[in-house]
Short mmCIF file of C-alpha atoms in Angstrom, two decimals:
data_model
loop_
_atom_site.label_atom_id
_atom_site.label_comp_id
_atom_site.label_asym_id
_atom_site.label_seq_id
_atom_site.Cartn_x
_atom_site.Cartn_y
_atom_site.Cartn_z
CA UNK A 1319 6.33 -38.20 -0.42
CA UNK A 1320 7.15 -39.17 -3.87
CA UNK A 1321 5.32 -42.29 -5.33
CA UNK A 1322 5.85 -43.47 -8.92
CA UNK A 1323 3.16 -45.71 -10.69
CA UNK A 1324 2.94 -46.98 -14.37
CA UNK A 1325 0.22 -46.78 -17.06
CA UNK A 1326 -1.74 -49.55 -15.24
CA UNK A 1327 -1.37 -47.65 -11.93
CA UNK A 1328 0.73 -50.57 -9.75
CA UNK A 1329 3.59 -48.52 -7.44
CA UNK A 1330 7.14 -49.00 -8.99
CA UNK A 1331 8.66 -46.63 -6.41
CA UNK A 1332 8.58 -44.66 -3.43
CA UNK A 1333 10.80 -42.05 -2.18
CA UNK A 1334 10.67 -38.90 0.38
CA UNK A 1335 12.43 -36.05 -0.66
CA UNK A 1336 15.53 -34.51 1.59
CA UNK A 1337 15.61 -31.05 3.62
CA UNK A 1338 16.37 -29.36 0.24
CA UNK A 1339 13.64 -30.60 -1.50
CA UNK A 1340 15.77 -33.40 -3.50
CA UNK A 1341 14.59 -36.88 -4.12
CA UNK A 1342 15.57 -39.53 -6.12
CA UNK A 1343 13.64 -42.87 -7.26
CA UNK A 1344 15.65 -45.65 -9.18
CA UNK A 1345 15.05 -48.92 -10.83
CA UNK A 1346 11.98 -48.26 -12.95
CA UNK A 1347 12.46 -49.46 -16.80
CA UNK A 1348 12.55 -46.67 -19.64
CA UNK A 1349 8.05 -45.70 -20.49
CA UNK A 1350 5.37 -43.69 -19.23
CA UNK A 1351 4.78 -43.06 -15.57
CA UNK A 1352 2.60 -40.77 -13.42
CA UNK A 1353 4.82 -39.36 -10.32
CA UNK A 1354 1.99 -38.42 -7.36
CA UNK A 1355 3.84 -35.65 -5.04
CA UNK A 1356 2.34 -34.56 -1.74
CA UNK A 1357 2.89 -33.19 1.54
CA UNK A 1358 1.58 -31.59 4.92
CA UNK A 1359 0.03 -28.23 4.08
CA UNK A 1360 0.43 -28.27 0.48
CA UNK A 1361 -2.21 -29.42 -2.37
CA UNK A 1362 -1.30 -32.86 -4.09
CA UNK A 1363 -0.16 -33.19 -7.45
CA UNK A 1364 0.48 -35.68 -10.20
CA UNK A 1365 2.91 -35.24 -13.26
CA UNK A 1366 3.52 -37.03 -16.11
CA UNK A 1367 7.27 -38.47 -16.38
CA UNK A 1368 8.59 -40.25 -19.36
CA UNK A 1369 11.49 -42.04 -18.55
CA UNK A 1370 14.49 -43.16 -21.07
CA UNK A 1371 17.86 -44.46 -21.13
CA UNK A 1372 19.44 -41.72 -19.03
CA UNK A 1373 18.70 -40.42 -16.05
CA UNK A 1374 15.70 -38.37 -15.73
CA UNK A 1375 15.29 -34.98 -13.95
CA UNK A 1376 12.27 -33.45 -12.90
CA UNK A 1377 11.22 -30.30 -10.63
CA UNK A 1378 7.72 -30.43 -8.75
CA UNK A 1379 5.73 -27.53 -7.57
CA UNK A 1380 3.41 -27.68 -4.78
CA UNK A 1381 0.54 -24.85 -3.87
CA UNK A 1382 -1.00 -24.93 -0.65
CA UNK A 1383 -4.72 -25.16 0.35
CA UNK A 1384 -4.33 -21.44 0.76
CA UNK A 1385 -6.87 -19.03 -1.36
CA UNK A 1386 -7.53 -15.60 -1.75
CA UNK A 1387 -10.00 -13.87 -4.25
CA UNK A 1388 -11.65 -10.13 -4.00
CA UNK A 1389 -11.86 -7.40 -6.56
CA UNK A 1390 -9.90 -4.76 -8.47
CA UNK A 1391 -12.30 -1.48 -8.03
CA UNK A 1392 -11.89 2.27 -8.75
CA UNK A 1393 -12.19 4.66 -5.19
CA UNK A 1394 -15.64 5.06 -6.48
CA UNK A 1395 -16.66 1.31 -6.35
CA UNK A 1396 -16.33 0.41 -10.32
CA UNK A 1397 -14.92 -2.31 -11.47
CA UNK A 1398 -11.33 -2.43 -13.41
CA UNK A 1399 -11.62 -5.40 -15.62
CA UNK A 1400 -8.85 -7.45 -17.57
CA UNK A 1401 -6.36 -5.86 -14.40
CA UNK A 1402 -2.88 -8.12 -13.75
CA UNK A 1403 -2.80 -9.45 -10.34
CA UNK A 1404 0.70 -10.62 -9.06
CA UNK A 1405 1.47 -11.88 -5.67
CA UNK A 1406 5.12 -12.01 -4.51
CA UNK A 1407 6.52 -13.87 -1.57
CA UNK A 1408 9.21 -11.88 0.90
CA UNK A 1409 12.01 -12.63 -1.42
CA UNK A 1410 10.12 -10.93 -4.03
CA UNK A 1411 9.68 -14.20 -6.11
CA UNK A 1412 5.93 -14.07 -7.91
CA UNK A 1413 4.00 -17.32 -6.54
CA UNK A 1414 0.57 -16.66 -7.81
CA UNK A 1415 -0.78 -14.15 -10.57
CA UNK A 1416 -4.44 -14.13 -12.66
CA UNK A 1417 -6.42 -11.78 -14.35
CA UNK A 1418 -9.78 -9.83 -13.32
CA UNK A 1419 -13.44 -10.85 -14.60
CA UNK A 1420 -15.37 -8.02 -16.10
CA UNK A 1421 -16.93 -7.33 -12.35
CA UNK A 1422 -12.95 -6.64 -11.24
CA UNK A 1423 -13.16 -10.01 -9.82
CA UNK A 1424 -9.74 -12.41 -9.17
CA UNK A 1425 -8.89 -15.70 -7.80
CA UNK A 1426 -5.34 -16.68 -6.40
CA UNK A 1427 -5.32 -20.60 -5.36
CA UNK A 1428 -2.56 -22.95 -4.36
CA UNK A 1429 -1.26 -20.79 -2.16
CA UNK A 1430 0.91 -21.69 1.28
CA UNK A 1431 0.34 -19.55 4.36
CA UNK A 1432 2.20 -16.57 5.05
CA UNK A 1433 2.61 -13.62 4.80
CA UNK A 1434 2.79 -11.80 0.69
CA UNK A 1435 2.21 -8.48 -1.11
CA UNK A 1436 -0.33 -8.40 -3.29
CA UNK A 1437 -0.41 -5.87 -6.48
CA UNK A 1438 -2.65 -5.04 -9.29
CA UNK A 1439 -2.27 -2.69 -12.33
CA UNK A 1440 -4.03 -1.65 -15.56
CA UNK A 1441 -4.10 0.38 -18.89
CA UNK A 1442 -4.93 3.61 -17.71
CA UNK A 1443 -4.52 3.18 -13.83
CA UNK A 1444 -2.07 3.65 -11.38
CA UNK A 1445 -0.64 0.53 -10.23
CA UNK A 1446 -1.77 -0.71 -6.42
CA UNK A 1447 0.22 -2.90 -3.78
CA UNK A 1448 -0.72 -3.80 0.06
CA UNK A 1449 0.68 -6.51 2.06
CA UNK A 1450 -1.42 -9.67 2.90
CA UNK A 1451 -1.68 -12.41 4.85
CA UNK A 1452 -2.81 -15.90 3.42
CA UNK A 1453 -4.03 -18.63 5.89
CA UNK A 1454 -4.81 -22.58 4.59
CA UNK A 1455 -8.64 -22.50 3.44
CA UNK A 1456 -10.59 -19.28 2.70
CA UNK A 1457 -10.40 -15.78 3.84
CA UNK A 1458 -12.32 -12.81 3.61
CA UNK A 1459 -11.97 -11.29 0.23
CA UNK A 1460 -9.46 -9.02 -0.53
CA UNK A 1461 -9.96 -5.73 -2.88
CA UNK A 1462 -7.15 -3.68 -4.95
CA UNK A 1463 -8.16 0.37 -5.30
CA UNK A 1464 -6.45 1.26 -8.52
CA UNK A 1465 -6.78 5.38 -8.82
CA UNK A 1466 -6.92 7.14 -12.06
CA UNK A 1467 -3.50 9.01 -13.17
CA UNK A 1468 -4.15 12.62 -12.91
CA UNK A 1469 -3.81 14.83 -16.48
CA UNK A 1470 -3.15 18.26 -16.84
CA UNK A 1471 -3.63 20.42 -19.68
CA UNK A 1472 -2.69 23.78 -20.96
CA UNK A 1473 -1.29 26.42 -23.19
CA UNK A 1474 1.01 28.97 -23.02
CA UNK A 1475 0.41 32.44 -24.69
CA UNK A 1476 2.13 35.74 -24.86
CA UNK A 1477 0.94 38.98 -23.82
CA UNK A 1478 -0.79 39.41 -26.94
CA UNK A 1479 -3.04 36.52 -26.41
CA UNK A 1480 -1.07 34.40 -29.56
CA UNK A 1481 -0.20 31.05 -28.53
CA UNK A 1482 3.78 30.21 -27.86
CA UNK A 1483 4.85 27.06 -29.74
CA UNK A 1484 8.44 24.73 -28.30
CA UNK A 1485 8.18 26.66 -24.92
CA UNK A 1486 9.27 24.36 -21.89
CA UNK A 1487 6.96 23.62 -19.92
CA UNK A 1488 7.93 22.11 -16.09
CA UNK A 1489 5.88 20.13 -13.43
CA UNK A 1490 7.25 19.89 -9.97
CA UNK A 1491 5.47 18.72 -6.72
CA UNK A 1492 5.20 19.97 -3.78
CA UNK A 1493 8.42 18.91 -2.83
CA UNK A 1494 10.36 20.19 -5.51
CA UNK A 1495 10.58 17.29 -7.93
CA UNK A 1496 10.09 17.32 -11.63
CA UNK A 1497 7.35 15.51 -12.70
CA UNK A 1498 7.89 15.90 -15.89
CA UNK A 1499 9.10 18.45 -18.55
CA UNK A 1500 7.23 18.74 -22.14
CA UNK A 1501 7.31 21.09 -24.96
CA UNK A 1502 4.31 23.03 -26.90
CA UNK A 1503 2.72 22.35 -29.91
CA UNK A 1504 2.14 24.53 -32.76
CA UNK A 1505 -1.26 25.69 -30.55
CA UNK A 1506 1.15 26.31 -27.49
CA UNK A 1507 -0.76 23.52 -25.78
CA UNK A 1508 1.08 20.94 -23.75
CA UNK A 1509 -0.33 17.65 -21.10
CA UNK A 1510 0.74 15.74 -18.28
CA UNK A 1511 -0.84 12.48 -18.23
CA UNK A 1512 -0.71 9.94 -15.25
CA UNK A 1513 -0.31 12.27 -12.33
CA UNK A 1514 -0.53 10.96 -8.39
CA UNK A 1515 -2.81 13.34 -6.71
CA UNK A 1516 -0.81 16.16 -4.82
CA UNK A 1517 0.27 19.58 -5.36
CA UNK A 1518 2.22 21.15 -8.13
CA UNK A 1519 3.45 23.74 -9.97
CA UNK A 1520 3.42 24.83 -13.34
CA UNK A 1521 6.68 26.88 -14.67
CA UNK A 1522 6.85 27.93 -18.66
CA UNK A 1523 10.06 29.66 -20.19
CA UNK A 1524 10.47 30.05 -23.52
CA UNK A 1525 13.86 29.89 -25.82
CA UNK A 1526 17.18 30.22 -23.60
CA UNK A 1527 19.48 33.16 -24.52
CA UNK A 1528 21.83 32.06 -27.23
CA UNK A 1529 25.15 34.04 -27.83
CA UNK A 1530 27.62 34.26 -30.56
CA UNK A 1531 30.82 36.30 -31.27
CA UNK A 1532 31.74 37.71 -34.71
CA UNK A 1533 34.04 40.43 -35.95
CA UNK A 1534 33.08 43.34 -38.66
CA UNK A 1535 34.54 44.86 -41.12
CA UNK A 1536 34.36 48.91 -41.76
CA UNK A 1537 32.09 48.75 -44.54
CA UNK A 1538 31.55 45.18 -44.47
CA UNK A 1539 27.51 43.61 -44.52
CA UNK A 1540 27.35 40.50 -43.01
CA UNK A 1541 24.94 38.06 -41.82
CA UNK A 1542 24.71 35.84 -38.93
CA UNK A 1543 21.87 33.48 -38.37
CA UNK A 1544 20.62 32.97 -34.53
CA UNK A 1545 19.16 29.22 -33.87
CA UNK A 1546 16.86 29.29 -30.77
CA UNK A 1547 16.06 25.73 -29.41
CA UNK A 1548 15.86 24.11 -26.42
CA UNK A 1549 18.48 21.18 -25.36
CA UNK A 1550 17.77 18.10 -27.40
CA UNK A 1551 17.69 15.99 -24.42
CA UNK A 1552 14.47 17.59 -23.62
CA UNK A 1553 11.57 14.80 -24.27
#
């Protein structure tokens, strides 16, 4: 139900909007109004409308009495403050998002019952997602277990103990994925940062073969430089 009232706050319209949502109020002379919007299982709400000459179009959006708060915690139990927390209806459409306190706490409001996924990430954490369902009123709180990414480090050496510098260094998991791919340092020291937890393994190989043909001379000295590298798509 749409109702339309001016500065003073007497009614100049009334309308109900359609199966699609649409309404439509006419008659009330270009100024100020305040359009009050509600319906059955949503929360109320009241938008300014200044109307002109032309016609006027305006889009209303009403929550529900639905609400859902918890925290954002590590497996251990501490907090993850300043995390984003996004809820998305079934179509995928975000309906809700807010930020955590500095005790991990959040507070979704205005939400209509049904069924959601809820999802938090942060800076430094590996992003969390679990399906929920919201009911009108209160609920029992809901927490988000963001995990730390995993890092690896290393360094590659030769026989002699010196370190190898721009050898390739591969990460697969257990089931035979690449993780990643990185190259040395100077020190022959490489990282993988932001791991899930799992199983892997850790292949180094150091310049690929690299061939070239030339043709001599009797007599002749020649030279013929040899460029070792790895494919510049490596990153």
């Amino acid at each position: 139900v749409l109702t339309l009232v001016d500065a003073a706050g007497r009614q100049c319209g009334r309308a109900a909007s359609g199966d699609d949502g649409r309404f439509a109020l006419s008659g009330p002379a270009p100024g100020g109004y305040m359009l009050i919007a509600s319906a059955t299982g949503h929360r109320p709400r009241a938008v300014g409308v200044t109307v002109r000459e032309a016609t006027a179009e305006l889009e209303v959006l009403l929550g529900g009495p639905g609400r859902l708060r918890g925290r954002v915690r590590t497996p251990e139990g501490d907090p993850v403050p300043d995390a984003v927390v996004t809820m998305t209806d079934p179509q995928g459409d975000v309906v809700a998002t807010a930020r955590s306190a500095a005790d991990g706490g959040y507070r979704l409001e205005g939400l209509v019952a049904g069924d959601y996924t809820l999802a938090a990430g942060a800076p430094g954490r590996r992003p969390g997602a679990l399906p929920v369902t919201v009911v009108n009123g209160d609920q029992p709180p809901q927490d988000i277990e963001l995990t730390g990414g995993a890092v690896l480090r290393g360094a590659v050496r030769n026989d002699a103990g010196r370190p190898v510098a721009d050898a390739r260094v591969t990460l697969t998991d257990n089931h035979g994925e690449v993780a990643g791919t990185v190259l040395t340092c100077e020190e022959g020291q490489f990282a993988f940062t932001d791991l899930a937890p799992g199983e892997y393994t850790v292949v180094a190989a150091g310049y690929p073969p690299v061939a070239t043909g030339l043709q001599l001379s009797g007599g002749e000295h020649s030279e013929r430089d040899l460029r070792l590298g790895h494919d510049s798509a490596t990153t």
